[in-house]
PDB file of C-alpha atoms in Angstrom:
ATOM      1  CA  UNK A   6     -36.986  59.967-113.864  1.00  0.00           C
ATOM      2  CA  UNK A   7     -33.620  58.969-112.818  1.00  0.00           C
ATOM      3  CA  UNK A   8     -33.311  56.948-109.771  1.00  0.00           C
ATOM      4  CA  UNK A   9     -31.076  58.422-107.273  1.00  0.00           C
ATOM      5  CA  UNK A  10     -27.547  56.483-106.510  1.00  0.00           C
ATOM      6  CA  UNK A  11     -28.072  54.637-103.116  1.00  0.00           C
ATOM      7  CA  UNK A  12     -26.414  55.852-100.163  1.00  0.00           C
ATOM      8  CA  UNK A  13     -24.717  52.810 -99.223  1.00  0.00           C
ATOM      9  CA  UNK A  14     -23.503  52.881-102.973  1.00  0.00           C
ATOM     10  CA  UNK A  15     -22.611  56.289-102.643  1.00  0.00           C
ATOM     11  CA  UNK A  16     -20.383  55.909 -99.865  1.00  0.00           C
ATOM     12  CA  UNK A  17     -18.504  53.256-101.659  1.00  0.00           C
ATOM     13  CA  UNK A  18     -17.942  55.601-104.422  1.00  0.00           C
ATOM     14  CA  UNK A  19     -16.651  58.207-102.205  1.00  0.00           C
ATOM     15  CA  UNK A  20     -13.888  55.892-101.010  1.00  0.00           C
ATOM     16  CA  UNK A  21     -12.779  54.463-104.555  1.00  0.00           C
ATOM     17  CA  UNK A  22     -12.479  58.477-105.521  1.00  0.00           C
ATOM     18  CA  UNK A  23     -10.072  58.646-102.463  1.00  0.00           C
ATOM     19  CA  UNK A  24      -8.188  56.028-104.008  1.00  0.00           C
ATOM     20  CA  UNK A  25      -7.757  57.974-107.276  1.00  0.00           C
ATOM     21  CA  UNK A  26      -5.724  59.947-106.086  1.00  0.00           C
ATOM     22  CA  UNK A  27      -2.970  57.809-105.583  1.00  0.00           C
ATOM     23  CA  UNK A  28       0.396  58.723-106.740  1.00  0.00           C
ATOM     24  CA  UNK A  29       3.914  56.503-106.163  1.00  0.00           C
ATOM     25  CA  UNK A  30       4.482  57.981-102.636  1.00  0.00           C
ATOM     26  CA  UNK A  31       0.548  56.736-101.736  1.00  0.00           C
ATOM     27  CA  UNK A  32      -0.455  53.188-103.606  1.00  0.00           C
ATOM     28  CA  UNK A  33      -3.997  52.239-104.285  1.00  0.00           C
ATOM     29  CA  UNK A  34      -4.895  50.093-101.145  1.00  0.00           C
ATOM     30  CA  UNK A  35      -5.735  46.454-102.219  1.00  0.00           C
ATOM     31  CA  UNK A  36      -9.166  46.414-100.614  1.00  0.00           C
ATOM     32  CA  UNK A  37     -11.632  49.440-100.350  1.00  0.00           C
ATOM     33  CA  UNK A  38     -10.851  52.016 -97.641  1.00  0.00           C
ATOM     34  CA  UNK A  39      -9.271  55.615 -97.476  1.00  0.00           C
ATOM     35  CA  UNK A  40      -6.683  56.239 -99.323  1.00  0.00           C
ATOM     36  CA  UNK A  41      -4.007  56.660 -96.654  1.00  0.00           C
ATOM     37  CA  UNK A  42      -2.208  59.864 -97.741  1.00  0.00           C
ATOM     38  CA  UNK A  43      -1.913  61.360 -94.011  1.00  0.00           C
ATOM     39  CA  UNK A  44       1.477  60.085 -93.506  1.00  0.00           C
ATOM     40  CA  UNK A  45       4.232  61.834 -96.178  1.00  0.00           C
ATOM     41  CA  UNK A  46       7.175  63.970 -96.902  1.00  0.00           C
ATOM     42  CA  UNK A  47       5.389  66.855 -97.080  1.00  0.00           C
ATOM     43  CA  UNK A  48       5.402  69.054 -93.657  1.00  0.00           C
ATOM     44  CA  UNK A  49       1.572  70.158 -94.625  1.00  0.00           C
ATOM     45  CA  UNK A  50       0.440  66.225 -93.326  1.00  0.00           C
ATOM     46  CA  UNK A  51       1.929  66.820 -89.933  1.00  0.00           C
ATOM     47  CA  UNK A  52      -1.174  68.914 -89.014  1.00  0.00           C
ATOM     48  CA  UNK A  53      -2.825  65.660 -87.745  1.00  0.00           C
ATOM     49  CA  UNK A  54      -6.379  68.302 -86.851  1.00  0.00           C
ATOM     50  CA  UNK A  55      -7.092  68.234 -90.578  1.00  0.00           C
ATOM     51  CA  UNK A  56      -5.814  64.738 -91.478  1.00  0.00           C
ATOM     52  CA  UNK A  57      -6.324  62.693 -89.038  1.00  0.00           C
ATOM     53  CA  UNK A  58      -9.939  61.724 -89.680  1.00  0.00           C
ATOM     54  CA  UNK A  59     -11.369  58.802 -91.204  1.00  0.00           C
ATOM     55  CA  UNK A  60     -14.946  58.797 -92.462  1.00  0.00           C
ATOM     56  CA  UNK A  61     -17.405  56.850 -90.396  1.00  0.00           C
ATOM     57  CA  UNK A  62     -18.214  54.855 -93.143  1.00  0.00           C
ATOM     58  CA  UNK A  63     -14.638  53.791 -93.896  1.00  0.00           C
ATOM     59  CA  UNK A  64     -15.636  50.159 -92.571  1.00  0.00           C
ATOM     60  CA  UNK A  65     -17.774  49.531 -95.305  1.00  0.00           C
ATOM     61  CA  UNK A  66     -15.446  49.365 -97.022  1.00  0.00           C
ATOM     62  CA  UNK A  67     -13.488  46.567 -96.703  1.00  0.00           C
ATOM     63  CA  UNK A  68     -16.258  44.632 -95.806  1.00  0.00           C
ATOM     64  CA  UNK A  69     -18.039  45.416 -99.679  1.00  0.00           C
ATOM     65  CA  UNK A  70     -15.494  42.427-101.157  1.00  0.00           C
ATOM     66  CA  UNK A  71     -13.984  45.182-103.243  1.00  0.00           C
ATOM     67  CA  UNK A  72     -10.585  44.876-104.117  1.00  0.00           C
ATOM     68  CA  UNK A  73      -8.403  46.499-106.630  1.00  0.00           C
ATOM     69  CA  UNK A  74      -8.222  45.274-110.021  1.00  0.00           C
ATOM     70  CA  UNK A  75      -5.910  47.689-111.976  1.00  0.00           C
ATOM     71  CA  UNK A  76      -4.748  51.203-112.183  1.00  0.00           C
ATOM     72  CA  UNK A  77      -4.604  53.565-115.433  1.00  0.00           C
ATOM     73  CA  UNK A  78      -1.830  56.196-114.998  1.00  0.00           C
ATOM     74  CA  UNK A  79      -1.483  58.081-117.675  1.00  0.00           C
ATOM     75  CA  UNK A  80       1.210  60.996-116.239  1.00  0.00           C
ATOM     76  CA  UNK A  81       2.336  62.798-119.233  1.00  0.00           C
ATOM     77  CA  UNK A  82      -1.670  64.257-119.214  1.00  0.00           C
ATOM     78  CA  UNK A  83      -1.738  64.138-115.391  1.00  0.00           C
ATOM     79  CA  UNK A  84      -4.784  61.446-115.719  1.00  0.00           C
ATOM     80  CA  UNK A  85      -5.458  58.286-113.719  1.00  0.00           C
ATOM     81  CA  UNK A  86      -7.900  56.453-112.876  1.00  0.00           C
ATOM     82  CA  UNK A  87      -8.377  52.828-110.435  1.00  0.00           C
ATOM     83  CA  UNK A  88     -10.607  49.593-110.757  1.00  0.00           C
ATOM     84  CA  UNK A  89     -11.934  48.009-108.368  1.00  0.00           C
ATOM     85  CA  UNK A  90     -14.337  44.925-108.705  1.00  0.00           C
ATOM     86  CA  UNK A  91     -16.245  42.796-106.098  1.00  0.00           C
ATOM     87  CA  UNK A  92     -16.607  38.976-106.436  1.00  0.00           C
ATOM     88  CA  UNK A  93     -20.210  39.525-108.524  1.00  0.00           C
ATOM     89  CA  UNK A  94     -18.064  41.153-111.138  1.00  0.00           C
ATOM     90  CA  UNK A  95     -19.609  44.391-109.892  1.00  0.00           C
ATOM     91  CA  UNK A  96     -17.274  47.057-110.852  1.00  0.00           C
ATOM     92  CA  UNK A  97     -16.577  50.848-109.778  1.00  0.00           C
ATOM     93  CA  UNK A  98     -14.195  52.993-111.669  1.00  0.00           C
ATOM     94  CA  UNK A  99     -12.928  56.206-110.428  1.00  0.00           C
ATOM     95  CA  UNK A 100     -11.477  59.263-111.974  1.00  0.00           C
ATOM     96  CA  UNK A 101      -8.408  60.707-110.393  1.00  0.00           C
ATOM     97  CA  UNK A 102      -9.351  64.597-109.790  1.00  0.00           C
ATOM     98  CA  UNK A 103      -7.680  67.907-109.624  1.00  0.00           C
ATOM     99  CA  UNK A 104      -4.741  67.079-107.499  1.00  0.00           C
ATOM    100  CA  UNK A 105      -3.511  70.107-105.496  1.00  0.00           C
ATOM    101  CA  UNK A 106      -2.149  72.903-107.875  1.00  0.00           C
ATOM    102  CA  UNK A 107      -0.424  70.054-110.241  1.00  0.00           C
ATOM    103  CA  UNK A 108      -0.269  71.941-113.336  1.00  0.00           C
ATOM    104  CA  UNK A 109      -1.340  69.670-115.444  1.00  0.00           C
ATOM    105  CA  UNK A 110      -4.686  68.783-113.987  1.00  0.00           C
ATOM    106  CA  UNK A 111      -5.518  72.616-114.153  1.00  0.00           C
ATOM    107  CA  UNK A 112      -4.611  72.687-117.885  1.00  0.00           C
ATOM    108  CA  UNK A 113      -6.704  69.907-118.230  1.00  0.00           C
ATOM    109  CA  UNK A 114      -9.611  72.159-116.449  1.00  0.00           C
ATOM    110  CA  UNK A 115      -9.031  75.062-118.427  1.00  0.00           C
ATOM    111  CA  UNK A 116      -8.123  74.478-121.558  1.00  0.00           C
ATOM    112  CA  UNK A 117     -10.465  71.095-122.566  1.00  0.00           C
ATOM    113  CA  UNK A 118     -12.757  70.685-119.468  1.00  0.00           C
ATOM    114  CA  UNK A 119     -11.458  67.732-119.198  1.00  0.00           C
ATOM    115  CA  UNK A 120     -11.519  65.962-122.368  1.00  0.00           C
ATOM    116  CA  UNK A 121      -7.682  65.823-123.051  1.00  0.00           C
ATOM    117  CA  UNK A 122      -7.225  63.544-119.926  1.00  0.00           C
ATOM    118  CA  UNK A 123     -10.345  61.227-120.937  1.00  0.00           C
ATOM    119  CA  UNK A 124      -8.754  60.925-124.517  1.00  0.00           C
ATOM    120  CA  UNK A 125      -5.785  59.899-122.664  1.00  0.00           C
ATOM    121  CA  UNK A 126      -6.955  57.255-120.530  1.00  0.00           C
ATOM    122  CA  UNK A 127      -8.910  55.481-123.435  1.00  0.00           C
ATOM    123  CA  UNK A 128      -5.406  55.011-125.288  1.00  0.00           C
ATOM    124  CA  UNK A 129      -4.011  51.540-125.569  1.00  0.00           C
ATOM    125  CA  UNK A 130      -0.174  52.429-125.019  1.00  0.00           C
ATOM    126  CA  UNK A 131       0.766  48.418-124.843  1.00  0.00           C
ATOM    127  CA  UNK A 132      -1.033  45.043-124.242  1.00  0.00           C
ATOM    128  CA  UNK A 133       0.624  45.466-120.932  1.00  0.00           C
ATOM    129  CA  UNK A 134      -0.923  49.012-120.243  1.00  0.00           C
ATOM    130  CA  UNK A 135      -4.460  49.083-121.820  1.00  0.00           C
ATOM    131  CA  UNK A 136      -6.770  51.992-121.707  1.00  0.00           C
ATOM    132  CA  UNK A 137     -10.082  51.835-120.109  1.00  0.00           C
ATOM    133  CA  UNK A 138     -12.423  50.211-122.727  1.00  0.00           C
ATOM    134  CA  UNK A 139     -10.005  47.616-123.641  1.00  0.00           C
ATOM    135  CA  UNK A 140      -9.960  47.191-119.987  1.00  0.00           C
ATOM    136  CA  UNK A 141     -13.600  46.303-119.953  1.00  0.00           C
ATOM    137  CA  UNK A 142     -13.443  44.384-123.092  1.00  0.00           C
ATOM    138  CA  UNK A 143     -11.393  41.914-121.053  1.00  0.00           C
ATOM    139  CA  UNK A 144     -13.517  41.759-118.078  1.00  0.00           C
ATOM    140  CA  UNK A 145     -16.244  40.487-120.058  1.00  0.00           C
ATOM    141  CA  UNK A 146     -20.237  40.985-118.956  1.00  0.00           C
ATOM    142  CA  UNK A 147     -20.079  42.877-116.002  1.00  0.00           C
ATOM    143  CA  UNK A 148     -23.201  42.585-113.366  1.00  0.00           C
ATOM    144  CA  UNK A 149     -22.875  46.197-112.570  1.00  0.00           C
ATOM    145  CA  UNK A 150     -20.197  49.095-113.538  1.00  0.00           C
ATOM    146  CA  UNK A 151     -20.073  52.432-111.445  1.00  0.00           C
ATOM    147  CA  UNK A 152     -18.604  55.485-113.263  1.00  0.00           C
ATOM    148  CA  UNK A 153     -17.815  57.921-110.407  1.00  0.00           C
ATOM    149  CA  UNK A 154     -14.740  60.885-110.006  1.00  0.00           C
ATOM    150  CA  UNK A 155     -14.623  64.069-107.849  1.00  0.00           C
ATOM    151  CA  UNK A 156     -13.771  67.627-108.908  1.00  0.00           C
ATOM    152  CA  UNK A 157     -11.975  67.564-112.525  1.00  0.00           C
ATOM    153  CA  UNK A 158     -12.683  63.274-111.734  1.00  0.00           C
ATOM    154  CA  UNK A 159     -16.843  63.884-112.462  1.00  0.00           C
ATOM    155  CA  UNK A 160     -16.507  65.413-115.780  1.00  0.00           C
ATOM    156  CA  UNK A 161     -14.683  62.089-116.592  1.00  0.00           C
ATOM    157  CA  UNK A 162     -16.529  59.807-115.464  1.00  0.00           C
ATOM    158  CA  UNK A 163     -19.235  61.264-117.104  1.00  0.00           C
ATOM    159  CA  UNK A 164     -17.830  60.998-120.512  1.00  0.00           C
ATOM    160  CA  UNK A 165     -16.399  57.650-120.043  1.00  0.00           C
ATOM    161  CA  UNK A 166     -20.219  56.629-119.039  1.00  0.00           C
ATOM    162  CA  UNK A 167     -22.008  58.593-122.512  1.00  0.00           C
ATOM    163  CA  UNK A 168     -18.844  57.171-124.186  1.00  0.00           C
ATOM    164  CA  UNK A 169     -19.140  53.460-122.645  1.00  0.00           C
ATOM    165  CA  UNK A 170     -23.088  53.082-122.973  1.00  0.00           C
ATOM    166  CA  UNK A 171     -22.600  54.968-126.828  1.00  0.00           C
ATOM    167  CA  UNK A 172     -20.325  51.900-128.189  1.00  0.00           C
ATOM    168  CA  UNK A 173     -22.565  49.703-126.638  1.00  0.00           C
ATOM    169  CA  UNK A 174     -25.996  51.443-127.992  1.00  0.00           C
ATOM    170  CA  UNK A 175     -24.127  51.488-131.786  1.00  0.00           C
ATOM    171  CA  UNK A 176     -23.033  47.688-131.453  1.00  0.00           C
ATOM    172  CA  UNK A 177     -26.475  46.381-130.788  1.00  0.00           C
ATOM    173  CA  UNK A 178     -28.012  45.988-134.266  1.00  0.00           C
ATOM    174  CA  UNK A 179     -31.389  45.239-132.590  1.00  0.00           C
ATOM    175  CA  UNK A 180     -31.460  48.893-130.791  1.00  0.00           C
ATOM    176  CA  UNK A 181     -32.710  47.484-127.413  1.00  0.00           C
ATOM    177  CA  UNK A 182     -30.029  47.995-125.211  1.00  0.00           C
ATOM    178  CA  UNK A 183     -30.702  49.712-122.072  1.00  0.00           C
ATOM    179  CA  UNK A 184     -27.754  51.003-119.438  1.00  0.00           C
ATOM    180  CA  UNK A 185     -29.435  49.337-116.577  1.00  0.00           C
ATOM    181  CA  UNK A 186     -26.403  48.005-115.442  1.00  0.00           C
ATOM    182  CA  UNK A 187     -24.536  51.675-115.722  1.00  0.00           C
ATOM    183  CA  UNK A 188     -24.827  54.087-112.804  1.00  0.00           C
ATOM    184  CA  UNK A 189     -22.613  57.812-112.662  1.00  0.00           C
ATOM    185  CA  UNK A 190     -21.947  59.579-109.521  1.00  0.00           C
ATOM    186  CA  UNK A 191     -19.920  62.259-109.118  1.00  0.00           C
ATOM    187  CA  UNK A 192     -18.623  64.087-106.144  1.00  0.00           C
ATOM    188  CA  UNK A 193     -18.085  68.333-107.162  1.00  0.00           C
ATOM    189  CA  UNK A 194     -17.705  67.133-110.520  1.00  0.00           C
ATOM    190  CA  UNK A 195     -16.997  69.837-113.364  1.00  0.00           C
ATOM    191  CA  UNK A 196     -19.474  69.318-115.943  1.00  0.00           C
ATOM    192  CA  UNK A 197     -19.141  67.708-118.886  1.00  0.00           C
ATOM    193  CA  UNK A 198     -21.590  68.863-121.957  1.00  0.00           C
ATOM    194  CA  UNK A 199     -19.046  71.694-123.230  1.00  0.00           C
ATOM    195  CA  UNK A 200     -16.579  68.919-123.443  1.00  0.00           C
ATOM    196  CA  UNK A 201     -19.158  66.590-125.036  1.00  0.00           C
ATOM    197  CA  UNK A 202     -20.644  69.266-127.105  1.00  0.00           C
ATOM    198  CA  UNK A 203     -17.514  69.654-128.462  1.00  0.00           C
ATOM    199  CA  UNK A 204     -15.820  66.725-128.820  1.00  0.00           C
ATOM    200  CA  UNK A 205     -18.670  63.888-130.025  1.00  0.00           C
ATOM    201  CA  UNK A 206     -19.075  64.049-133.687  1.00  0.00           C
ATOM    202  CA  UNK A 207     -20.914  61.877-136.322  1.00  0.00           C
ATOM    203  CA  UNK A 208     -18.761  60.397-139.225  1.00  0.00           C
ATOM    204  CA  UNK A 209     -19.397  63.728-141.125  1.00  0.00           C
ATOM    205  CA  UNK A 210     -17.530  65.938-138.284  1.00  0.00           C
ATOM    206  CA  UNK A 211     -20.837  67.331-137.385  1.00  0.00           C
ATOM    207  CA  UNK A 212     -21.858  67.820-133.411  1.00  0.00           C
ATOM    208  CA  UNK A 213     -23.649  64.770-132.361  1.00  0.00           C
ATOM    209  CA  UNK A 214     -23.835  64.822-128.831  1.00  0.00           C
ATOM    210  CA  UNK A 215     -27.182  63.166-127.351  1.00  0.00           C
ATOM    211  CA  UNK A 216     -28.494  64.341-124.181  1.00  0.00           C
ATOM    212  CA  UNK A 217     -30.274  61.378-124.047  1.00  0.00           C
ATOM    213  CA  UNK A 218     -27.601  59.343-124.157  1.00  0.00           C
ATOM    214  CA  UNK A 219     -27.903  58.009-120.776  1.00  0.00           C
ATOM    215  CA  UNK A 220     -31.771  57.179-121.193  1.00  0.00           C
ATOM    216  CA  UNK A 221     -32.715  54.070-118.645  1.00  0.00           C
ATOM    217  CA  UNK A 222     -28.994  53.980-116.725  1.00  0.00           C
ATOM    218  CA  UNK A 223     -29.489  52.191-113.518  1.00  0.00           C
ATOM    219  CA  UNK A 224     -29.199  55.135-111.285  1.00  0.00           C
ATOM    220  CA  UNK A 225     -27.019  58.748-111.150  1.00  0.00           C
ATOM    221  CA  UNK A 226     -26.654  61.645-108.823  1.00  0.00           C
ATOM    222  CA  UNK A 227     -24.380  64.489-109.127  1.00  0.00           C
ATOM    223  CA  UNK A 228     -23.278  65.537-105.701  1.00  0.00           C
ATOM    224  CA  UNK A 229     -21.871  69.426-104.972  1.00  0.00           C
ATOM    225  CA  UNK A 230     -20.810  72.093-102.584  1.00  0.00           C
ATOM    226  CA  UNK A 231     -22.984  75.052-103.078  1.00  0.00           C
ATOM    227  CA  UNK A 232     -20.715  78.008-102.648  1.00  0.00           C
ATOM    228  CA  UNK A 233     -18.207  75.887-104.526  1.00  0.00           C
ATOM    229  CA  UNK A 234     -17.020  77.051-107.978  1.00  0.00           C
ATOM    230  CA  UNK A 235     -15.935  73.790-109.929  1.00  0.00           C
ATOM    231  CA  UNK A 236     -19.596  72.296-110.550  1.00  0.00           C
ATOM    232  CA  UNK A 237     -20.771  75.017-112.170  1.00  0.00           C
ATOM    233  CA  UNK A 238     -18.280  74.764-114.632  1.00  0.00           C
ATOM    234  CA  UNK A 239     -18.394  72.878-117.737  1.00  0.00           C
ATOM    235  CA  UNK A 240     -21.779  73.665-118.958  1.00  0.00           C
ATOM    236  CA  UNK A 241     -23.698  71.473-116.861  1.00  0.00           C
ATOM    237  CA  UNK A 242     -23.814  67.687-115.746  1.00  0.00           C
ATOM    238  CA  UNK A 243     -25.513  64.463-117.583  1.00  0.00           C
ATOM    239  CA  UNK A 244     -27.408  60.970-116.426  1.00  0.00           C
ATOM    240  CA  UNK A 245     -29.384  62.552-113.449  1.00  0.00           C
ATOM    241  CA  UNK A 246     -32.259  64.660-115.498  1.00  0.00           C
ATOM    242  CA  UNK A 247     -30.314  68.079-114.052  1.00  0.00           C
ATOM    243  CA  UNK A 248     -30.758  66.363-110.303  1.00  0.00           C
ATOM    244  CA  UNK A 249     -28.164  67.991-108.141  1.00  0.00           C
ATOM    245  CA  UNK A 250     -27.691  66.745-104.355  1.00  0.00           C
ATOM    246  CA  UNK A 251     -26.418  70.147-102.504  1.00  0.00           C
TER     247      UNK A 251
END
């Protein structure tokens, strides 16, 4: 059985989703907190009842050592994603979600569950703008990396977890690699085996998606809204053994 994210982790994740969402009117914040997105152009912010708030938790933020690392924007695909890493090399990575009714995220939903925004963000464009797992490559061993995203974000982060802990299982000759040092949390998250069903082939073109993939990660809950629409979406989530949080 899968153990069950901690809170105090889980809380942590929340915030570095918030910070996914930045765009070039809202910057990541350097150290883990709300993203803060309450002050804009737009005349929908100035209804300070709904955005005024700050999570309870927001302090523990800051006070986690967290502090950005990079971003991944990638906005021809309407993908992004931050990094943020603590000074035990622990690292969180969060998927940027559906963003409002920004077309591009829905045709993401729709039309690929996801999967053309993930295929995006792995892309090397320059050795100045990496994708993710050349991203990694350069942090070297990593004491613990968090895969987390909210909404169209959890279907992401799921794949980039199979996707991550895959390479790794195929590049250890002596087959005892274990994901202990993986954990996946989503928040809402659309789910990801269509997209992985679909999309993970062997070197035949054949379907070769595992469900067991994620067999000994360190810990994983999926997180949703009940009368909410998005999770059940996508054809179900992975990394928790089918343990949903309502």
């Amino acid at each position: 059985m899968t153990t069950r994210t901690p809170a105090a982790l889980a809380k942590l994740l929340l915030l570095t989703c918030d910070q996914s969402y930045f765009d070039a009117e809202h910057p990541p914040s350097a150290t883990l907190q709300t993203l803060p997105d309450n002050v804009s152009s737009d005349p929908a912010y100035k209804d300070k009842a709904i955005y005024q708030d700050h999570p309870a938790f927001e302090v523990d933020g800051p006070a986690s050592g967290y502090v950005l690392l990079r971003t991944i924007s990638r906005p021809d695909a309407g993908a992004k994603l931050v990094v943020y890493r603590n000074s035990t090399n622990d690292v969180i990575i969060a998927f940027g979600g559906t963003d409002g009714l920004d077309l591009r995220d829905w045709r993401a939903n729709s039309q690929s569950a996801g999967w053309s925004q993930w295929k995006a963000l792995k892309e090397n464009i320059s050795e100045d703008d990496l994708g993710l797992f050349r991203t990694l490559d350069a942090l070297g061993t990593v004491n613990h990396l968090h895969f987390t995203g909210q909404s169209l974000g959890g279907a992401l982060a799921q794949y980039a977890a199979y996707e991550y802990v895959a390479n790794r299982r195929s590049a250890d000759a002596g087959g005892t690699y274990t994901p202990s040092e993986v954990t996946l949390t989503t928040f809402n998250g659309l789910g990801a085996v269509w997209g992985l069903t679909d999309h993970i082939k062997n070197e035949r073109g054949e379907p070769a998606f595992d469900p067991g993939m994620l067999a000994g990660i360190g810990s994983s809950t999926h997180y949703v809204v009940a009368n909410d629409l998005v999770s059940r979406l996508g054809g179900g989530h992975i990394g928790a053994d089918d343990q949903i949080v309502h």
